[in-house]
C-alpha positions in Angstrom: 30.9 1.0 28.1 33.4 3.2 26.1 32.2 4.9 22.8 33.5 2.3 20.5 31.9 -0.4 22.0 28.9 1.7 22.0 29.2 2.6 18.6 29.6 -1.4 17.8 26.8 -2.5 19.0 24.7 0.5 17.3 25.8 -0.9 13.7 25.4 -4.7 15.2 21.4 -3.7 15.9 21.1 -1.4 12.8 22.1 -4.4 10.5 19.8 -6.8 12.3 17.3 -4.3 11.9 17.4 -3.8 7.9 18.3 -7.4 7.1 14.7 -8.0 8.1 13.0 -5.3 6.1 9.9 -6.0 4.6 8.2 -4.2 2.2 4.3 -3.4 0.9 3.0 -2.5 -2.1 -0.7 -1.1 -2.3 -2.7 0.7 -4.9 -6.1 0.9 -6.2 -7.4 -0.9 -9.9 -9.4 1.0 -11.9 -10.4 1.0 -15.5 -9.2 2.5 -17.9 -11.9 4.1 -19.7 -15.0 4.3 -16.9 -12.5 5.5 -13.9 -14.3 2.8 -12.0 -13.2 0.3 -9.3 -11.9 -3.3 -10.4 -13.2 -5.8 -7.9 -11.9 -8.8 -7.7 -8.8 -8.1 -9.4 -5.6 -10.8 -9.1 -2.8 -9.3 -8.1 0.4 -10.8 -8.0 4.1 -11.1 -8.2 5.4 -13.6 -11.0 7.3 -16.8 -9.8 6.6 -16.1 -5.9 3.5 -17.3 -4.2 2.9 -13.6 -2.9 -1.1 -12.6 -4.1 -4.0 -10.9 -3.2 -7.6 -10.1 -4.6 -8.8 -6.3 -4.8 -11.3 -5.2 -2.5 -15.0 -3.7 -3.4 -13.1 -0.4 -4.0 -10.3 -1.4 -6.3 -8.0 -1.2 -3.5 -4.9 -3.9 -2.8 -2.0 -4.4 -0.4 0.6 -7.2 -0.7 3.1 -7.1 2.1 5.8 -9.0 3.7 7.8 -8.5 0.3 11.5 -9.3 0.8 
């Protein structure tokens, strides 16, 4: 295999690679005035079925974000 070709298929697997990125976002609810853990918080993104509930400690994680 000559450089080119080598080179070719490098930015061939590359673009299969970051066309299938996903992304997470995490974080932890708290209020505003106490400092203290939401539980049970919805958390969502608006028109898109992607949710989750926060956990005994305020913290969250939604993943597999497009």
């Amino acid at each position: 295999m000559n450089s080119r070709s080598a080179l070719i298929l490098f930015f061939l697997i590359f673009n299969i690679g970051v066309s299938n990125a996903q992304q997470i976002i995490s974080g932890k609810i708290t209020d505003s005035e106490t400092g203290k853990a939401v539980v049970a918080a919805n958390i969502y993104i608006n028109n898109t079925t992607i949710r989750t509930i926060s956990d005994s400690n305020g913290l969250f994680k939604l993943d597999n974000i497009p």
